[in-house]
Structure formats: C-alpha cells, structure tokens
mmCIF file with all atom_site columns, C-alpha atoms in Angstrom:
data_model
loop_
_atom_site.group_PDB
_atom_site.id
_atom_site.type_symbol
_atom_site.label_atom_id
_atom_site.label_alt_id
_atom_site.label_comp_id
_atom_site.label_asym_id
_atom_site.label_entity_id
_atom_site.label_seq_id
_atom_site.pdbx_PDB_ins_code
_atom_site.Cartn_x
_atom_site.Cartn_y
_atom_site.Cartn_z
_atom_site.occupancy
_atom_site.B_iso_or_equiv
_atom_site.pdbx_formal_charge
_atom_site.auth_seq_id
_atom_site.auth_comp_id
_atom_site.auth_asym_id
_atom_site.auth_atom_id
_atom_site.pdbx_PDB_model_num
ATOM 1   C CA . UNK R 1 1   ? 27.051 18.895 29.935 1.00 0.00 ? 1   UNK R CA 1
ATOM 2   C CA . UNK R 1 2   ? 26.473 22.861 29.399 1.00 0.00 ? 2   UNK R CA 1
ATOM 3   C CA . UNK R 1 3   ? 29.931 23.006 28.335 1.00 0.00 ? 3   UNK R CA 1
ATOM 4   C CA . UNK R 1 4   ? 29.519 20.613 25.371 1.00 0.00 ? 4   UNK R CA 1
ATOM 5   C CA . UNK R 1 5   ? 26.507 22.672 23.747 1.00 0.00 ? 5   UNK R CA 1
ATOM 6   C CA . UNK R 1 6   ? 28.053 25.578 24.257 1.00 0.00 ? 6   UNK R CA 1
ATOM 7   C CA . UNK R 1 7   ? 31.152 23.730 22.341 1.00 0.00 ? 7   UNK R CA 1
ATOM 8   C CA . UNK R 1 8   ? 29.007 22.292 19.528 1.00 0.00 ? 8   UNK R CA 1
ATOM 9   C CA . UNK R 1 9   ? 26.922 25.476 19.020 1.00 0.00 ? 9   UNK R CA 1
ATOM 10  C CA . UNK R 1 10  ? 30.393 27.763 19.137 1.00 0.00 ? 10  UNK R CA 1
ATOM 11  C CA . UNK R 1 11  ? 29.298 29.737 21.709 1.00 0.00 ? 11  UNK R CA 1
ATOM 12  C CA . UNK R 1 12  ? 26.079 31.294 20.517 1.00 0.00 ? 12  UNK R CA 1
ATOM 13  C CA . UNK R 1 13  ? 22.882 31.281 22.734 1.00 0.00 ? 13  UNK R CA 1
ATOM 14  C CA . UNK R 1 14  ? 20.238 29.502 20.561 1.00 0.00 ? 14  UNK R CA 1
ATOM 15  C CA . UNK R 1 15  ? 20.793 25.993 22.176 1.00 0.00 ? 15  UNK R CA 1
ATOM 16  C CA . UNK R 1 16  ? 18.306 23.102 22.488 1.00 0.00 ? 16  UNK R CA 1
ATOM 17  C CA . UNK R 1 17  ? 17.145 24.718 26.248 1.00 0.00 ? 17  UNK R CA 1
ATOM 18  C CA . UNK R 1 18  ? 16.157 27.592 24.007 1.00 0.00 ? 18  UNK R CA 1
ATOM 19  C CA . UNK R 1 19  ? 14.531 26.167 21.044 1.00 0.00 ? 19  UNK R CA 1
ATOM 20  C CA . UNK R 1 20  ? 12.657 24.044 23.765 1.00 0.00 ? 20  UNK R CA 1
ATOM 21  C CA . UNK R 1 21  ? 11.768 27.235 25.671 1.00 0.00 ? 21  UNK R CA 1
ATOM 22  C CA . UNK R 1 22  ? 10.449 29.167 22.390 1.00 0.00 ? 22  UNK R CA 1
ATOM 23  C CA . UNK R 1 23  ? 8.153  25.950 21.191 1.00 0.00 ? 23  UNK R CA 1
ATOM 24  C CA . UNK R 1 24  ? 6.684  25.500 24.625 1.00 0.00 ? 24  UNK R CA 1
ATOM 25  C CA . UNK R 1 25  ? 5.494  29.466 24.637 1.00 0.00 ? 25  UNK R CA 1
ATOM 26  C CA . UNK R 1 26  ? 4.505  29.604 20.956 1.00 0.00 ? 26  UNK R CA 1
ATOM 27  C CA . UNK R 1 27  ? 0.830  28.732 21.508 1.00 0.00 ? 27  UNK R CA 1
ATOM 28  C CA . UNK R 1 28  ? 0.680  31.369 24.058 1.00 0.00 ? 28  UNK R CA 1
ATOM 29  C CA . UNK R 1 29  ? 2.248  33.606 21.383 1.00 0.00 ? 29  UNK R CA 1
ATOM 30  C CA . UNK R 1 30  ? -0.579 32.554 18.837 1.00 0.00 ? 30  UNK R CA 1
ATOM 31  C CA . UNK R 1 31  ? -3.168 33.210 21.053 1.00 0.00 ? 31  UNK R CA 1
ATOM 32  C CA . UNK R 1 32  ? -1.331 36.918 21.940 1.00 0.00 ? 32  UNK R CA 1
ATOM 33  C CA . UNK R 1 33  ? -1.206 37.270 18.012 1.00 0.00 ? 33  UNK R CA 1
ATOM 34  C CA . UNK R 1 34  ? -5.352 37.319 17.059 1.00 0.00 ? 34  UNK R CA 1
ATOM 35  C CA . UNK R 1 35  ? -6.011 40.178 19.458 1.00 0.00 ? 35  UNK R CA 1
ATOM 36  C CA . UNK R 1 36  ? -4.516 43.753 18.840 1.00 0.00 ? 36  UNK R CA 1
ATOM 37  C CA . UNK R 1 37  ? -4.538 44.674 22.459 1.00 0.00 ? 37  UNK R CA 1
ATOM 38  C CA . UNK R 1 38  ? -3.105 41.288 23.371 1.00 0.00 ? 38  UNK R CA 1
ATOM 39  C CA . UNK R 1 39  ? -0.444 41.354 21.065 1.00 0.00 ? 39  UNK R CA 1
ATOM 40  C CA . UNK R 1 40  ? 0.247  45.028 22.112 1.00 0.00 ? 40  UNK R CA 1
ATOM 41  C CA . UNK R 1 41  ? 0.434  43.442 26.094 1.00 0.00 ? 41  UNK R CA 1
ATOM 42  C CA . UNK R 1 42  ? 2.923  40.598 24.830 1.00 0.00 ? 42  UNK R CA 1
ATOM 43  C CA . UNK R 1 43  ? 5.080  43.247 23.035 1.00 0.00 ? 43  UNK R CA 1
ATOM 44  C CA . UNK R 1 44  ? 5.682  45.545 26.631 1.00 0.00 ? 44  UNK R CA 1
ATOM 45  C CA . UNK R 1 45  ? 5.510  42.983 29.034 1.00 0.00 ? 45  UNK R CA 1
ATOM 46  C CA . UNK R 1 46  ? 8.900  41.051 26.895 1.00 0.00 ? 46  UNK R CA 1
ATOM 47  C CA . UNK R 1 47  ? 10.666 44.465 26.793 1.00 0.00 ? 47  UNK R CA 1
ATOM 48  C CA . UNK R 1 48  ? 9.467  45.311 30.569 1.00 0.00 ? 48  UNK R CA 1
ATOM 49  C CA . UNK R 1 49  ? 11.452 41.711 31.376 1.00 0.00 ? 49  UNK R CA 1
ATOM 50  C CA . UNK R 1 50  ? 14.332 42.692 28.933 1.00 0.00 ? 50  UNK R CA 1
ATOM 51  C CA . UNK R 1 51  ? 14.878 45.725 30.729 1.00 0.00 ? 51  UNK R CA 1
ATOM 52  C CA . UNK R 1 52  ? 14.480 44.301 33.772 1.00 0.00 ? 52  UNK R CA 1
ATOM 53  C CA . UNK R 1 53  ? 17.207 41.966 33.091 1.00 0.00 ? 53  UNK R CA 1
ATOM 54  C CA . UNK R 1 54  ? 19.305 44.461 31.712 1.00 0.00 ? 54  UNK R CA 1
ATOM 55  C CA . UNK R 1 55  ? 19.496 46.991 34.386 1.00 0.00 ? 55  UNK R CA 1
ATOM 56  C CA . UNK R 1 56  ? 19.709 44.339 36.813 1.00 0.00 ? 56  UNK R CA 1
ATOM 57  C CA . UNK R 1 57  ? 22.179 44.764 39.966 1.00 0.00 ? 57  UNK R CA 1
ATOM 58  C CA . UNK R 1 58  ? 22.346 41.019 39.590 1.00 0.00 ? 58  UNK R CA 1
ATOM 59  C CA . UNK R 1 59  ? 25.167 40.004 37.715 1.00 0.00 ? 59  UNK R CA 1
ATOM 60  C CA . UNK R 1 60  ? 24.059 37.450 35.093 1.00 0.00 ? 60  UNK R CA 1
ATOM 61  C CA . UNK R 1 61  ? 25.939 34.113 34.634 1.00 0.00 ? 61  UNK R CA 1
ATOM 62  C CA . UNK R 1 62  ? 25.344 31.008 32.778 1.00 0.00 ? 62  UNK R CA 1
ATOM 63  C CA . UNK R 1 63  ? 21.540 30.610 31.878 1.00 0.00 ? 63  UNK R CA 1
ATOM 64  C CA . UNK R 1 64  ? 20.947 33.795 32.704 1.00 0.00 ? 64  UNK R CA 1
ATOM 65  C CA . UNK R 1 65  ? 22.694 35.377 30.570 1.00 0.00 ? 65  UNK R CA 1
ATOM 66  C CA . UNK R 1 66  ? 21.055 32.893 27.822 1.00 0.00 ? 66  UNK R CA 1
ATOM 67  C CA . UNK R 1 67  ? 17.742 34.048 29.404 1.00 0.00 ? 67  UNK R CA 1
ATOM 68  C CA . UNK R 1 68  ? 19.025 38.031 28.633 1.00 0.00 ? 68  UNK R CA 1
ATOM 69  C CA . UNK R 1 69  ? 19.482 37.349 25.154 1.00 0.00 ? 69  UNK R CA 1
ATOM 70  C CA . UNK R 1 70  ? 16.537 34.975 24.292 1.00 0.00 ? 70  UNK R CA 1
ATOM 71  C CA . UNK R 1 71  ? 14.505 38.159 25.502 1.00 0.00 ? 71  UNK R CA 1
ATOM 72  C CA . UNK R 1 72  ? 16.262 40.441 23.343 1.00 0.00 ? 72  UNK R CA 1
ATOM 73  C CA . UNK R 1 73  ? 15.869 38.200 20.125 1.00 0.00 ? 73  UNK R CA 1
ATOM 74  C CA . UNK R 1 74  ? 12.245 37.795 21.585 1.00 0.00 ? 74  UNK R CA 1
ATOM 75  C CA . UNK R 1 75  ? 11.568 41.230 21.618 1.00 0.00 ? 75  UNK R CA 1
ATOM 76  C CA . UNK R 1 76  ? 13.347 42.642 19.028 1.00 0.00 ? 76  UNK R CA 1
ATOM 77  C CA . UNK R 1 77  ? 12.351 39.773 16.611 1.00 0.00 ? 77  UNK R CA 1
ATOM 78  C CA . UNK R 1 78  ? 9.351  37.467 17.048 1.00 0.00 ? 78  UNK R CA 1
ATOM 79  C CA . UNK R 1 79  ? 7.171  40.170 18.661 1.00 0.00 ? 79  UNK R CA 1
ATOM 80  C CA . UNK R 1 80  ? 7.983  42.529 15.786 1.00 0.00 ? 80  UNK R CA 1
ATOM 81  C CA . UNK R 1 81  ? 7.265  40.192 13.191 1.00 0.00 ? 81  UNK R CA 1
ATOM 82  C CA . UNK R 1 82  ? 4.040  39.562 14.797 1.00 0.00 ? 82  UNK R CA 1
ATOM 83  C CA . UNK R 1 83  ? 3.245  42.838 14.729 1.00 0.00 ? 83  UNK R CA 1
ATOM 84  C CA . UNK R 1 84  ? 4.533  43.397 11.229 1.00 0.00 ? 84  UNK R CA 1
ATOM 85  C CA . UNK R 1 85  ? 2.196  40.537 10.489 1.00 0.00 ? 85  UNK R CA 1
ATOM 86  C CA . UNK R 1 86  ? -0.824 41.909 11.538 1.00 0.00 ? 86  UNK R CA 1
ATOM 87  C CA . UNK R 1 87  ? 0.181  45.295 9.819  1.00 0.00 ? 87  UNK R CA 1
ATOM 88  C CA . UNK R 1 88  ? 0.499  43.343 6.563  1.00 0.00 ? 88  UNK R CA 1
ATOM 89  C CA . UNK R 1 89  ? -2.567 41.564 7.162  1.00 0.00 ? 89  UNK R CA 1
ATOM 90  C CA . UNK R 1 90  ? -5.035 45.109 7.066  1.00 0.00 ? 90  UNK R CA 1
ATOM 91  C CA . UNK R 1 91  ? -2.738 47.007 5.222  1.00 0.00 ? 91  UNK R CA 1
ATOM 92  C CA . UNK R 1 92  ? -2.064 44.778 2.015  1.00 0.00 ? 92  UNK R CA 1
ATOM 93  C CA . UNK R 1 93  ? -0.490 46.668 -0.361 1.00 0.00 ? 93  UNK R CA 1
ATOM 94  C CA . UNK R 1 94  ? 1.992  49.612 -0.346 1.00 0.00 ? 94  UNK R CA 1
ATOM 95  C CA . UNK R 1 95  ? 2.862  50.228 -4.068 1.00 0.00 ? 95  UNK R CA 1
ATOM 96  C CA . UNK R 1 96  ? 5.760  52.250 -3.035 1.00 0.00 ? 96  UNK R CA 1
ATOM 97  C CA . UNK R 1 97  ? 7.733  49.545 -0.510 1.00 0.00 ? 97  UNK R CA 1
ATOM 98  C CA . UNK R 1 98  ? 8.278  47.657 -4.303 1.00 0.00 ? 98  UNK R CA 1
ATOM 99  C CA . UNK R 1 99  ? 9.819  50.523 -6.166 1.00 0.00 ? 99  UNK R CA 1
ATOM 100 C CA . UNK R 1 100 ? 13.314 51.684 -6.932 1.00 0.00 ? 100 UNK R CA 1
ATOM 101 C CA . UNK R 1 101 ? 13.671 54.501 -5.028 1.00 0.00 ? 101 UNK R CA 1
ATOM 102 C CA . UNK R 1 102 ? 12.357 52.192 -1.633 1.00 0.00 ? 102 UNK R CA 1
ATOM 103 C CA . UNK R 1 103 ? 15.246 49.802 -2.992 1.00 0.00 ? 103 UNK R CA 1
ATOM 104 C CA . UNK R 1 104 ? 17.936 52.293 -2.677 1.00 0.00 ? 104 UNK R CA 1
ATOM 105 C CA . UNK R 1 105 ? 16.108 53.874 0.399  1.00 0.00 ? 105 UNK R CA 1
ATOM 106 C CA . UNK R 1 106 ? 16.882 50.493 1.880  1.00 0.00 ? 106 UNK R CA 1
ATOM 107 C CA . UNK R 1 107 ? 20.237 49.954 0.772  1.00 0.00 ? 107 UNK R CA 1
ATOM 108 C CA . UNK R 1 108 ? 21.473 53.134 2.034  1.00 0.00 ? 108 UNK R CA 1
ATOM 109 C CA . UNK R 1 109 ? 19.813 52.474 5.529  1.00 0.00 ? 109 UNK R CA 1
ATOM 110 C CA . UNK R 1 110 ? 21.060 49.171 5.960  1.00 0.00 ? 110 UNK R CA 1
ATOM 111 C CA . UNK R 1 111 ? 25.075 50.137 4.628  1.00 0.00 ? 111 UNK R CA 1
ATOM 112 C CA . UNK R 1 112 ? 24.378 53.618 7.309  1.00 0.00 ? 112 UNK R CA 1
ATOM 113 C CA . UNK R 1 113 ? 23.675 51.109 10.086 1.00 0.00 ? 113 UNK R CA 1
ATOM 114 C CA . UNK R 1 114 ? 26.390 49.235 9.143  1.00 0.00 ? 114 UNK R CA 1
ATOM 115 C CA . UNK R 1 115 ? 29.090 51.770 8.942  1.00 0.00 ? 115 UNK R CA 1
ATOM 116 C CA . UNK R 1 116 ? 28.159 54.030 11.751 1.00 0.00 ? 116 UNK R CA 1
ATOM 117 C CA . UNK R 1 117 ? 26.461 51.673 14.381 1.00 0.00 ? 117 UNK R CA 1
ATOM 118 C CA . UNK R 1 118 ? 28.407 50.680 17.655 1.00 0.00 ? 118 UNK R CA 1
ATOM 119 C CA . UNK R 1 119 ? 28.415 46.663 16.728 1.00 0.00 ? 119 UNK R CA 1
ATOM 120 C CA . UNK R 1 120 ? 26.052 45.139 19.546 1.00 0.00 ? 120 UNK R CA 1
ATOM 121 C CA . UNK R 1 121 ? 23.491 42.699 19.690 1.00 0.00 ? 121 UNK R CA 1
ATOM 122 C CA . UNK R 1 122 ? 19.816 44.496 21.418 1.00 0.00 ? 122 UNK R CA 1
ATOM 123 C CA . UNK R 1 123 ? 16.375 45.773 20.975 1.00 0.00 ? 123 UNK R CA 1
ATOM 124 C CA . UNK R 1 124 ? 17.727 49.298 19.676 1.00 0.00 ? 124 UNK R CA 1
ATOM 125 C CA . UNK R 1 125 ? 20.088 47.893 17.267 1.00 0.00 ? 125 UNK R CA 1
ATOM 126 C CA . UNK R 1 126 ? 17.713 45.451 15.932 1.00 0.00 ? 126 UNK R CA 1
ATOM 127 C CA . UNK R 1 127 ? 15.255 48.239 15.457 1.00 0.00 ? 127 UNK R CA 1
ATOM 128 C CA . UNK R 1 128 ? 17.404 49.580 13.144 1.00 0.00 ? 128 UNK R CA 1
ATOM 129 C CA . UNK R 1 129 ? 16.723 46.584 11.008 1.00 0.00 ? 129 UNK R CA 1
ATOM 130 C CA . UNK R 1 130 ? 13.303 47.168 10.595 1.00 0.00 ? 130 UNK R CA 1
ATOM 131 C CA . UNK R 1 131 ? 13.031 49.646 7.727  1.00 0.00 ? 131 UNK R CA 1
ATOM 132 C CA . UNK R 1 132 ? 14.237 47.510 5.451  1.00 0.00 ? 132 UNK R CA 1
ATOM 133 C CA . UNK R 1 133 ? 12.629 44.271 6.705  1.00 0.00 ? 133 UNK R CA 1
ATOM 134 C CA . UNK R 1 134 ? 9.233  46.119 6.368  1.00 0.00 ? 134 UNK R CA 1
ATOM 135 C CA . UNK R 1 135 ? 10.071 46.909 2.478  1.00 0.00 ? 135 UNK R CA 1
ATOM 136 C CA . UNK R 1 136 ? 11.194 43.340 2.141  1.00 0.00 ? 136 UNK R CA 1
ATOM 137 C CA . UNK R 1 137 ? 7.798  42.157 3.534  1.00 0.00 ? 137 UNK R CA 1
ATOM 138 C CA . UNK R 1 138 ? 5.581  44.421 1.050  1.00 0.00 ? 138 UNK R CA 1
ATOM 139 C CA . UNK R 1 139 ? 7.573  43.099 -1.564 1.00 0.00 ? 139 UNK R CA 1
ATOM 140 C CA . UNK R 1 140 ? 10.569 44.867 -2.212 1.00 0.00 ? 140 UNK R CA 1
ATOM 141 C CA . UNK R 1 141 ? 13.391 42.553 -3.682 1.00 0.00 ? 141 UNK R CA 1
ATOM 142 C CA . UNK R 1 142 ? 16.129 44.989 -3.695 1.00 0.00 ? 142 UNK R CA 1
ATOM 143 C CA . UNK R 1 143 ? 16.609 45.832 -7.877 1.00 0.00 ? 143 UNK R CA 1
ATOM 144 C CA . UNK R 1 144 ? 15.752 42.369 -8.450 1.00 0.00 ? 144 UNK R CA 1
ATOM 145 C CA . UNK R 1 145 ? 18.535 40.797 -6.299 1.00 0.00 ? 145 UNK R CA 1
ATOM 146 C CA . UNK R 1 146 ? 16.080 38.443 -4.435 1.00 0.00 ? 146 UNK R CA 1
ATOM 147 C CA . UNK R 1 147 ? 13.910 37.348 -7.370 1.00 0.00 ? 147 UNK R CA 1
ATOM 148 C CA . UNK R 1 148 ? 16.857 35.841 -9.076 1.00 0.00 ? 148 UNK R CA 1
ATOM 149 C CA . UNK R 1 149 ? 17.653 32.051 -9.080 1.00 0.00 ? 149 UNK R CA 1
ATOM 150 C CA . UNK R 1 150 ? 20.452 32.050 -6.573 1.00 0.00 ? 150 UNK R CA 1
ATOM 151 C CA . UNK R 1 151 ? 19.063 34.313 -3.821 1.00 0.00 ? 151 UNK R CA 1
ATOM 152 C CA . UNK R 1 152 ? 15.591 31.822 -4.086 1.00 0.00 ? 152 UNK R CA 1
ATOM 153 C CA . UNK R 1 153 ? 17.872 28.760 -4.057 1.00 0.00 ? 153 UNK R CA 1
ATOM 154 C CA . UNK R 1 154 ? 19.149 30.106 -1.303 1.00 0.00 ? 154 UNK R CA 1
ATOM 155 C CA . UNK R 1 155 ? 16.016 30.841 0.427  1.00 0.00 ? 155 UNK R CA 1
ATOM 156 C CA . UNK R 1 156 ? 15.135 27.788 0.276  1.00 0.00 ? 156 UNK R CA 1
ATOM 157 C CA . UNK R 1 157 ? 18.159 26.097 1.947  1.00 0.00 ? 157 UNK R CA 1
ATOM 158 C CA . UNK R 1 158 ? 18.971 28.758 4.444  1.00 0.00 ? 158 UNK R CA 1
ATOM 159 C CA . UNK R 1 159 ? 17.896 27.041 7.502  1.00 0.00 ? 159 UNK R CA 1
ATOM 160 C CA . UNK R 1 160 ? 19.538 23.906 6.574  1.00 0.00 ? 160 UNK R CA 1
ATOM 161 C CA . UNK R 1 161 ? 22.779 25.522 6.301  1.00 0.00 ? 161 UNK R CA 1
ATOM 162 C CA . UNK R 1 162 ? 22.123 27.564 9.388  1.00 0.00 ? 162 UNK R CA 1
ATOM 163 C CA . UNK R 1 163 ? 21.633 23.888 11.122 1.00 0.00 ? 163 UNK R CA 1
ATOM 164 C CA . UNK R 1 164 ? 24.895 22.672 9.577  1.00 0.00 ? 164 UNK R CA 1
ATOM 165 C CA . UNK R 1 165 ? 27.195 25.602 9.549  1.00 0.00 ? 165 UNK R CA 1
ATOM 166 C CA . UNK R 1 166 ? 28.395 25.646 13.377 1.00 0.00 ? 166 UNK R CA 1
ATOM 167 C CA . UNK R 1 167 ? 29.638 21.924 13.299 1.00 0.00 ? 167 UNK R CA 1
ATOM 168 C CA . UNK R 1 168 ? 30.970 22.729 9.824  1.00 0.00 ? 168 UNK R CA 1
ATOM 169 C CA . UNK R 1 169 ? 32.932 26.087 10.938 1.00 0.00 ? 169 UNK R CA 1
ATOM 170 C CA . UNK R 1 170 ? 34.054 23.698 13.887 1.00 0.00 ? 170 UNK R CA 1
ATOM 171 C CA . UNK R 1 171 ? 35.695 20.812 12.234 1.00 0.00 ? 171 UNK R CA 1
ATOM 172 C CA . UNK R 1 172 ? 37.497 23.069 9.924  1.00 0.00 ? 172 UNK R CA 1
ATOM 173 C CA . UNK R 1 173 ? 38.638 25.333 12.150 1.00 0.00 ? 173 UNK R CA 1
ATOM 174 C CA . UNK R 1 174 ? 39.955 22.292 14.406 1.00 0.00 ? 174 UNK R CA 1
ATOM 175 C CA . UNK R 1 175 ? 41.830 20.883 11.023 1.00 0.00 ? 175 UNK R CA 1
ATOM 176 C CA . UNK R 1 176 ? 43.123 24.579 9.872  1.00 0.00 ? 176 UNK R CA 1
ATOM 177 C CA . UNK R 1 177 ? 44.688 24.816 13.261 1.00 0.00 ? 177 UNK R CA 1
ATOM 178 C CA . UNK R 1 178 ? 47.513 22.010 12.358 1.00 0.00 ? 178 UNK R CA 1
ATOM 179 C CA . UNK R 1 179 ? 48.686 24.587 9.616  1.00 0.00 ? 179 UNK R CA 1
ATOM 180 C CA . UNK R 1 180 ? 46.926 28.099 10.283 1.00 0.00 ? 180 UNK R CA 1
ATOM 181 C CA . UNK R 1 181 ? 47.488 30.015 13.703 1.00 0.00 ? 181 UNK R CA 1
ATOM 182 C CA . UNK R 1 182 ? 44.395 31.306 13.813 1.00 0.00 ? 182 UNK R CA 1
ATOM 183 C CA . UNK R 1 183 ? 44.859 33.942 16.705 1.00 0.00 ? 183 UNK R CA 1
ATOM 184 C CA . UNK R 1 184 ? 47.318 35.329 14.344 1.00 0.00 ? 184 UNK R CA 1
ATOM 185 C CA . UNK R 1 185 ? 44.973 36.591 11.744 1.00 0.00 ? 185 UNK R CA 1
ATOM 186 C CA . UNK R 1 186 ? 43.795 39.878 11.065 1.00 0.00 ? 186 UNK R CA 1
ATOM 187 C CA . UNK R 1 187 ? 40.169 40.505 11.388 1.00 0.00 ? 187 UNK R CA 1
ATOM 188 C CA . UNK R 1 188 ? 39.211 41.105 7.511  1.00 0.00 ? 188 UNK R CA 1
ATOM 189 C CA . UNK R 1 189 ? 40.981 37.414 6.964  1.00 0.00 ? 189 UNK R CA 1
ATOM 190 C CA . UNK R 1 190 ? 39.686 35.644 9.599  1.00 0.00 ? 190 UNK R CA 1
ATOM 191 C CA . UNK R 1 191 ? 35.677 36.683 9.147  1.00 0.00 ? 191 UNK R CA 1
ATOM 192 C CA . UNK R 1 192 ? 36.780 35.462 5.058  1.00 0.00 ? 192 UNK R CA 1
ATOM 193 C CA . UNK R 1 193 ? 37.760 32.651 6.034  1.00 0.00 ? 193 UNK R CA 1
ATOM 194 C CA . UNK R 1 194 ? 34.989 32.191 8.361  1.00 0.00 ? 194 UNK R CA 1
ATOM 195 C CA . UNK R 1 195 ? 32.318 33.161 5.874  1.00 0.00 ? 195 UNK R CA 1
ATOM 196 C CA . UNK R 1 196 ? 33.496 30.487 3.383  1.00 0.00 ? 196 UNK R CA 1
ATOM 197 C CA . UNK R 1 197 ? 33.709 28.148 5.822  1.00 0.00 ? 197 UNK R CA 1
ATOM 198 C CA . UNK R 1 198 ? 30.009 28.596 6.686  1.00 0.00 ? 198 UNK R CA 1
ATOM 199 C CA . UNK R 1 199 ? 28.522 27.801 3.414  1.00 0.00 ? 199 UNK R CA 1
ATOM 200 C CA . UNK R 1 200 ? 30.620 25.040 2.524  1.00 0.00 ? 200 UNK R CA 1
#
C-alpha cells in the first residue's frame, strides 16, 4: 500500500518505485556519460521534462508529484555530477579549489545561501550548491574539517545511517508522543530534537 511507504519513509519521495526507477535508467545514464554531446543532450532533455512538469496546467497528485521531484533531484544532482565528473576528469588539478581562501570562499557561500535563500527544494536552489561541491571535488576539505577522523568515520557510514534514520526518527517520535506534544514545539526544538534523533 502507497500509504505504508509513504509512512515508513516519513513522507519523503525517494521510495523503492524510485530507487527502482533510477537503477533501471542508470545504464542509459552511463552510456549518456562517455560522450560530451550526449551527456550535454541528457542534461536539457531532464530539465526540458522538469519544466514541463512544473509549469504544467495539470495538477500533480500522487506519483506524479514523486515523478516532479525525482526530475528535480535528477537534474539538479546526478546530471551535474556527471558533468562535474567529466570536468574533473580533463581538468585534474586546480591548486586553488584546496587553499584557504577557497575554504572560506565556500563557507561564506554556503552560510549566504543559507541565510538569505527562500527554503525550497529545485534545480535553482540546488545550483546554489554547486560552488562549494566543485571545491569539495578538487580537494578542498574545508580548514581541515573533512580530513579529520570523525568527518571520515562519518563518511564512511553515512549511507547506512541515511538507510536507518527514517525508521529510527519514527519509532522515537511514536514513543516521545506518550510524554512530548510534539505539535507544541517550537521550530529550533523540534529540528534538535529531530537531528539527534537521526544519528542515534
């Protein structure tokens, strides 16, 4: 039943349909990713469908709304790191993307973004992630925060807390609720709580 993924995964749009969806295209998206011009085709034709989508007269229910925002992460995501990929791969080294100065370039784009970005999830707010992603792929670790032993650690078991930290957020939230009214708390307390929650 729809209603029990959408349950388990709280509400977020990467379910099984979509993992299923991006494994099934990701041949076509290697054989996109060994041809400049190709890869340059996959790139417009997924923001000509996100588009689309979005200025639709359709209104978008269920799936499709799932469908709206797979194409969103798709473009804004997998076809950029493709890109960035093949970037990386001709243009090895950029001395500067590892210094200081790129470090604090970084920091102060990312806190900018943060502070005086409208809050939404698309293409042009992704974009605005890039900068720094870009630094972080030539090799910039942010005044040593991502070479030390924590941030690796983490690295390394990222994706197994991402697979764990819905269900876990879930069944606390459901035994908080006995003692906690949830609706009740501010924003700043409930994103805390939240946030330790998720890394339990």
């Amino acid at each position: 039943d729809l209603r029990d993924v959408v349950a388990l995964g709280a509400g977020v749009m990467w379910t099984l349909q979509v993992d299923w969806f991006y494994y099934l295209i990701f041949p076509s998206l290697v054989w996109f990713s060994r041809r400049h011009w190709r890869l340059l085709l996959v790139i417009l034709g997924g923001v000509a469908l996100y588009q689309g989508l979005l200025h639709s007269a359709v209104s978008l229910t269920g799936n499709m709304v799932r469908i709206e925002a797979f194409l969103a992460f798709f473009c804004s995501g997998m076809c950029v790191g493709m890109a960035l990929a093949v970037v990386k791969d001709r243009f090895k080294e950029w001395p500067w993307a590892r210094s200081r100065t790129a470090s604090a370039v970084a920091i102060l784009w990312t806190l900018g973004a943060e502070c005086f970005v409208v809050p939404h999830w698309g293409v042009r707010e992704s974009a605005l992630l890039l900068p720094p992603f870009v630094l972080l792929v030539y090799g910039n670790d942010f005044f040593g925060l991502f070479n030390t032993k924590a941030a690796l650690l983490l690295g390394r078991i990222s994706y197994s807390l991402y697979l764990l930290h819905a269900i876990v957020i879930i069944v606390c939230l459901h035994a908080l609720r006995s003692v906690v009214n949830i609706a009740s708390l501010s924003a700043p307390a409930y994103w805390a709580m939240i946030d330790r929650k998720s890394v339990v």
